[in-house]
Amino acid sequence: NAGVMQNPRHLVRRRGQEARLRCSPMKGHSHVYWYRQLPEEGLKFMVYLQKENIIDESGMPKERFSAEFPKEGPSILRIQQVVRGDSAAYFCASSLDRSSYEQYFGPGTRLTVT
Amino acid sequence: SQKIEQNSEALNIQEGKTATLTCNYTNYSPAYLQWYRQDPGRGPVFLLLIRENEKEKRKERLKVTFDTTLKQSLFHITASQPADSATYLCALDRGYSSASKIIFGSGTRLSIRP
């Protein structure tokens, strides 16, 4: 049973470009969470999604960032017009349902903005 | 707003000793508290979850306590081994049924010397 998959593992973008990060949850999991981790800092919650619904996006910057989890396919975190401050590791996690509190994390996507 | 403090950015102990990591929180008591392990360049791995009505939880060499009066959780690794060296994160959640925001501490970097 494959774990949470994230791709790409490493992404380099120039300032002003768009970054698209993909996350495929564990098989059977319908809850997806995105986190950002800066060097030497903890994980910061960004957004919580279920299939076709954004449940909680209170941790997401109001501009340039968006997330979706379509009926078919992976969850996508999109960052438009990237800036150097967006450089970080972005982790996706999934859980079986809301009552299964433990989350299973992917390996992360390391975004570098040059 | 809820805050988490993990005492000690880094902890260095001798192999075979018991490592004790601390997680303190302010404001409301979470419905449950979790501990994760994170190795460099990888996503966090779930270790243990303890609910607000539980005092203690064990799993092999791991033990977690939860004191809602002190607003503190302690994470113990007995008979520590160099392979236990990693960053350990605590996380807590309100346990809402429809919205979810897990808050992570910044972690304690544990080093076990042979």
Tab-separated table of C-alpha atoms in Angstrom:
chain	number	residue	atom	x	y	z
A	1	ASN	CA	0.000	0.000	0.000
A	2	ALA	CA	1.767	3.116	-1.224
A	3	GLY	CA	2.120	5.978	1.187
A	4	VAL	CA	1.468	9.626	0.492
A	5	MET	CA	3.140	10.660	-2.746
A	6	GLN	CA	4.343	14.135	-3.527
A	7	ASN	CA	5.899	15.439	-6.696
A	8	PRO	CA	8.114	16.927	-7.647
A	9	ARG	CA	10.494	16.353	-4.756
A	10	HIS	CA	12.504	19.408	-5.705
A	11	LEU	CA	11.270	22.404	-7.658
A	12	VAL	CA	13.240	25.446	-8.734
A	13	ARG	CA	11.387	28.498	-9.966
A	14	ARG	CA	12.444	32.020	-10.864
A	15	ARG	CA	10.709	34.937	-9.214
A	16	GLY	CA	7.373	35.600	-10.870
A	17	GLN	CA	6.835	32.063	-12.155
A	18	GLU	CA	4.142	29.663	-10.995
A	19	ALA	CA	4.760	26.614	-8.820
A	20	ARG	CA	2.422	23.617	-8.837
A	21	LEU	CA	2.861	21.010	-6.138
A	22	ARG	CA	1.039	17.693	-6.306
A	23	CYS	CA	-0.049	15.322	-3.590
A	24	SER	CA	-1.632	11.892	-3.901
A	25	PRO	CA	-3.012	10.735	-0.539
A	26	MET	CA	-2.779	7.220	0.773
A	27	LYS	CA	-5.233	4.826	-0.811
A	28	GLY	CA	-8.628	5.204	0.788
A	29	HIS	CA	-7.825	8.543	2.422
A	30	SER	CA	-10.141	11.405	1.569
A	31	HIS	CA	-8.704	14.112	3.822
A	32	VAL	CA	-5.664	16.122	2.716
A	33	TYR	CA	-3.657	18.727	4.585
A	34	TRP	CA	-0.899	21.039	3.321
A	35	TYR	CA	1.854	22.412	5.547
A	36	ARG	CA	4.839	24.684	4.981
A	37	GLN	CA	8.120	24.307	6.836
A	38	LEU	CA	10.825	26.916	6.799
A	39	PRO	CA	14.391	25.959	7.771
A	40	GLU	CA	14.740	25.450	11.533
A	41	GLU	CA	11.026	26.137	12.027
A	42	GLY	CA	8.005	23.997	12.751
A	43	LEU	CA	5.302	22.948	10.373
A	44	LYS	CA	2.738	25.634	9.646
A	45	PHE	CA	-0.765	24.549	8.694
A	46	MET	CA	-1.948	25.983	5.407
A	47	VAL	CA	-5.132	24.280	4.240
A	48	TYR	CA	-7.347	21.256	4.882
A	49	LEU	CA	-9.333	19.748	2.019
A	50	GLN	CA	-11.701	16.921	1.356
A	51	LYS	CA	-12.652	15.791	-2.133
A	52	GLU	CA	-13.923	18.867	-4.027
A	53	ASN	CA	-14.148	20.919	-0.833
A	54	ILE	CA	-11.889	23.318	1.025
A	55	ILE	CA	-12.678	22.765	4.699
A	56	ASP	CA	-10.246	25.155	6.357
A	57	GLU	CA	-7.873	27.535	4.553
A	58	SER	CA	-7.151	29.782	7.487
A	59	GLY	CA	-3.409	29.174	7.224
A	60	MET	CA	-3.150	30.053	3.580
A	61	PRO	CA	-1.896	33.470	2.446
A	62	LYS	CA	-4.772	35.428	0.931
A	63	GLU	CA	-2.965	36.187	-2.309
A	64	ARG	CA	-1.092	34.043	-4.822
A	65	PHE	CA	-1.819	30.735	-3.036
A	66	SER	CA	-4.617	28.335	-3.904
A	67	ALA	CA	-5.362	24.668	-3.328
A	68	GLU	CA	-7.730	22.115	-4.752
A	69	PHE	CA	-8.558	18.448	-4.337
A	70	PRO	CA	-10.628	17.392	-7.335
A	71	LYS	CA	-12.907	14.389	-7.520
A	72	GLU	CA	-10.301	12.636	-9.633
A	73	GLY	CA	-6.568	13.092	-9.389
A	74	PRO	CA	-4.145	14.521	-6.860
A	75	SER	CA	-4.467	17.538	-4.647
A	76	ILE	CA	-2.700	20.590	-6.063
A	77	LEU	CA	-1.122	23.478	-4.201
A	78	ARG	CA	-0.534	26.356	-6.568
A	79	ILE	CA	1.642	29.369	-5.896
A	80	GLN	CA	1.450	32.133	-8.461
A	81	GLN	CA	4.139	34.779	-9.033
A	82	VAL	CA	6.529	33.161	-6.591
A	83	VAL	CA	8.852	35.276	-4.465
A	84	ARG	CA	12.043	34.310	-2.622
A	85	GLY	CA	10.117	34.104	0.656
A	86	ASP	CA	8.099	31.207	-0.748
A	87	SER	CA	11.217	29.014	-0.651
A	88	ALA	CA	10.424	26.254	1.830
A	89	ALA	CA	9.535	22.600	2.166
A	90	TYR	CA	5.871	21.938	1.503
A	91	PHE	CA	4.421	18.815	3.053
A	92	CYS	CA	1.167	17.104	2.305
A	93	ALA	CA	-0.529	14.755	4.750
A	94	SER	CA	-3.607	12.598	4.515
A	95	SER	CA	-5.918	10.892	6.957
A	96	LEU	CA	-8.578	8.221	6.616
A	97	ASP	CA	-11.347	10.358	8.020
A	98	ARG	CA	-11.880	13.102	10.515
A	99	SER	CA	-12.033	10.671	13.412
A	100	SER	CA	-8.674	9.154	12.482
A	101	TYR	CA	-6.600	11.876	13.964
A	102	GLU	CA	-3.178	10.651	12.969
A	103	GLN	CA	-1.911	12.043	9.711
A	104	TYR	CA	0.426	10.369	7.273
A	105	PHE	CA	2.917	12.685	5.645
A	106	GLY	CA	4.499	12.641	2.232
A	107	PRO	CA	8.224	13.226	1.641
A	108	GLY	CA	7.668	16.893	0.845
A	109	THR	CA	8.445	19.192	-2.077
A	110	ARG	CA	11.385	21.515	-1.609
A	111	LEU	CA	10.704	24.734	-3.468
A	112	THR	CA	13.578	27.058	-4.229
A	113	VAL	CA	12.874	30.452	-5.734
A	114	THR	CA	15.833	32.077	-7.426
B	1	SER	CA	-4.478	31.998	20.144
B	2	GLN	CA	-3.104	28.628	21.033
B	3	LYS	CA	0.674	28.356	21.303
B	4	ILE	CA	2.944	25.386	21.719
B	5	GLU	CA	6.391	25.432	23.232
B	6	GLN	CA	8.752	22.539	23.020
B	7	ASN	CA	11.394	23.080	25.618
B	8	SER	CA	14.939	22.663	24.414
B	9	GLU	CA	15.743	23.184	20.810
B	10	ALA	CA	18.249	20.373	21.172
B	11	LEU	CA	18.809	17.548	23.613
B	12	ASN	CA	21.972	15.472	23.738
B	13	ILE	CA	22.057	12.343	25.880
B	14	GLN	CA	24.047	9.165	26.334
B	15	GLU	CA	22.914	5.928	24.721
B	16	GLY	CA	20.913	3.768	27.097
B	17	LYS	CA	19.528	6.675	29.109
B	18	THR	CA	15.921	7.845	29.041
B	19	ALA	CA	15.258	10.876	26.872
B	20	THR	CA	12.458	13.168	28.082
B	21	LEU	CA	11.021	15.831	25.801
B	22	THR	CA	8.537	18.473	26.930
B	23	CYS	CA	5.608	20.075	25.154
B	24	ASN	CA	3.711	22.930	26.808
B	25	TYR	CA	0.653	24.701	25.475
B	26	THR	CA	-1.342	27.782	26.411
B	27	ASN	CA	-5.043	28.509	26.410
B	28	TYR	CA	-7.517	25.738	25.762
B	29	SER	CA	-6.831	22.068	26.318
B	30	PRO	CA	-6.820	20.165	23.044
B	31	ALA	CA	-8.998	17.154	22.476
B	32	TYR	CA	-5.826	15.208	21.845
B	33	LEU	CA	-2.108	15.647	21.445
B	34	GLN	CA	0.211	13.857	19.038
B	35	TRP	CA	3.927	13.208	18.773
B	36	TYR	CA	5.790	12.840	15.474
B	37	ARG	CA	9.357	12.027	14.488
B	38	GLN	CA	11.046	13.871	11.632
B	39	ASP	CA	14.363	12.919	10.089
B	40	PRO	CA	16.361	15.445	8.001
B	41	GLY	CA	14.894	15.910	4.537
B	42	ARG	CA	11.859	13.753	5.220
B	43	GLY	CA	8.255	14.147	6.253
B	44	PRO	CA	7.106	13.666	9.854
B	45	VAL	CA	6.127	10.180	10.956
B	46	PHE	CA	3.279	9.685	13.409
B	47	LEU	CA	4.310	8.034	16.691
B	48	LEU	CA	1.651	8.363	19.378
B	49	LEU	CA	-1.638	10.074	20.101
B	50	ILE	CA	-3.017	10.732	23.566
B	51	ARG	CA	-6.503	12.006	24.303
B	52	GLU	CA	-7.437	14.568	26.940
B	53	ASN	CA	-9.023	11.944	29.159
B	54	GLU	CA	-5.905	9.737	29.081
B	55	LYS	CA	-3.026	10.225	31.484
B	56	GLU	CA	-0.474	7.981	29.828
B	57	LYS	CA	0.099	6.016	26.622
B	58	ARG	CA	2.847	3.523	25.838
B	59	LYS	CA	4.227	1.978	22.685
B	60	GLU	CA	7.309	-0.212	22.948
B	61	ARG	CA	10.090	2.065	24.318
B	62	LEU	CA	7.948	5.180	23.987
B	63	LYS	CA	5.752	6.717	26.666
B	64	VAL	CA	3.635	9.850	26.519
B	65	THR	CA	1.917	11.591	29.415
B	66	PHE	CA	-0.707	14.306	29.248
B	67	ASP	CA	-1.396	16.652	32.165
B	68	THR	CA	-4.261	19.036	31.354
B	69	THR	CA	-3.792	20.843	34.669
B	70	LEU	CA	-0.176	21.693	33.894
B	71	LYS	CA	-1.005	22.004	30.168
B	72	GLN	CA	1.928	19.786	29.399
B	73	SER	CA	2.840	16.568	27.645
B	74	LEU	CA	6.025	14.622	28.272
B	75	PHE	CA	7.501	12.239	25.712
B	76	HIS	CA	9.912	9.587	26.980
B	77	ILE	CA	12.200	7.248	25.062
B	78	THR	CA	13.631	4.573	27.343
B	79	ALA	CA	16.851	2.689	26.620
B	80	SER	CA	17.673	5.283	23.969
B	81	GLN	CA	19.681	4.286	20.897
B	82	PRO	CA	21.639	6.338	18.331
B	83	ALA	CA	18.903	5.424	15.811
B	84	ASP	CA	16.467	7.452	17.934
B	85	SER	CA	18.335	10.621	16.939
B	86	ALA	CA	15.856	12.852	15.099
B	87	THR	CA	13.642	15.891	15.595
B	88	TYR	CA	10.491	15.204	17.596
B	89	LEU	CA	7.399	17.326	17.078
B	90	CYS	CA	4.342	17.642	19.252
B	91	ALA	CA	1.054	18.700	17.728
B	92	LEU	CA	-2.391	19.456	19.044
B	93	ASP	CA	-5.826	20.016	17.640
B	94	ARG	CA	-9.164	21.254	18.890
B	95	GLY	CA	-10.803	18.142	17.546
B	96	TYR	CA	-13.564	20.038	15.718
B	97	SER	CA	-15.811	17.827	13.677
B	98	SER	CA	-15.784	19.941	10.570
B	99	ALA	CA	-12.766	22.174	10.721
B	100	SER	CA	-9.301	21.096	11.540
B	101	LYS	CA	-6.183	22.955	12.314
B	102	ILE	CA	-3.367	20.986	13.803
B	103	ILE	CA	-0.760	23.190	15.433
B	104	PHE	CA	2.806	21.870	15.505
B	105	GLY	CA	5.562	22.825	17.865
B	106	SER	CA	8.921	23.776	16.387
B	107	GLY	CA	10.427	20.502	17.543
B	108	THR	CA	13.230	19.251	19.741
B	109	ARG	CA	16.322	17.886	18.034
B	110	LEU	CA	17.405	14.785	19.940
B	111	SER	CA	20.918	13.376	19.607
B	112	ILE	CA	21.863	10.073	21.205
B	113	ARG	CA	25.606	9.618	21.498
B	114	PRO	CA	27.077	6.086	21.599
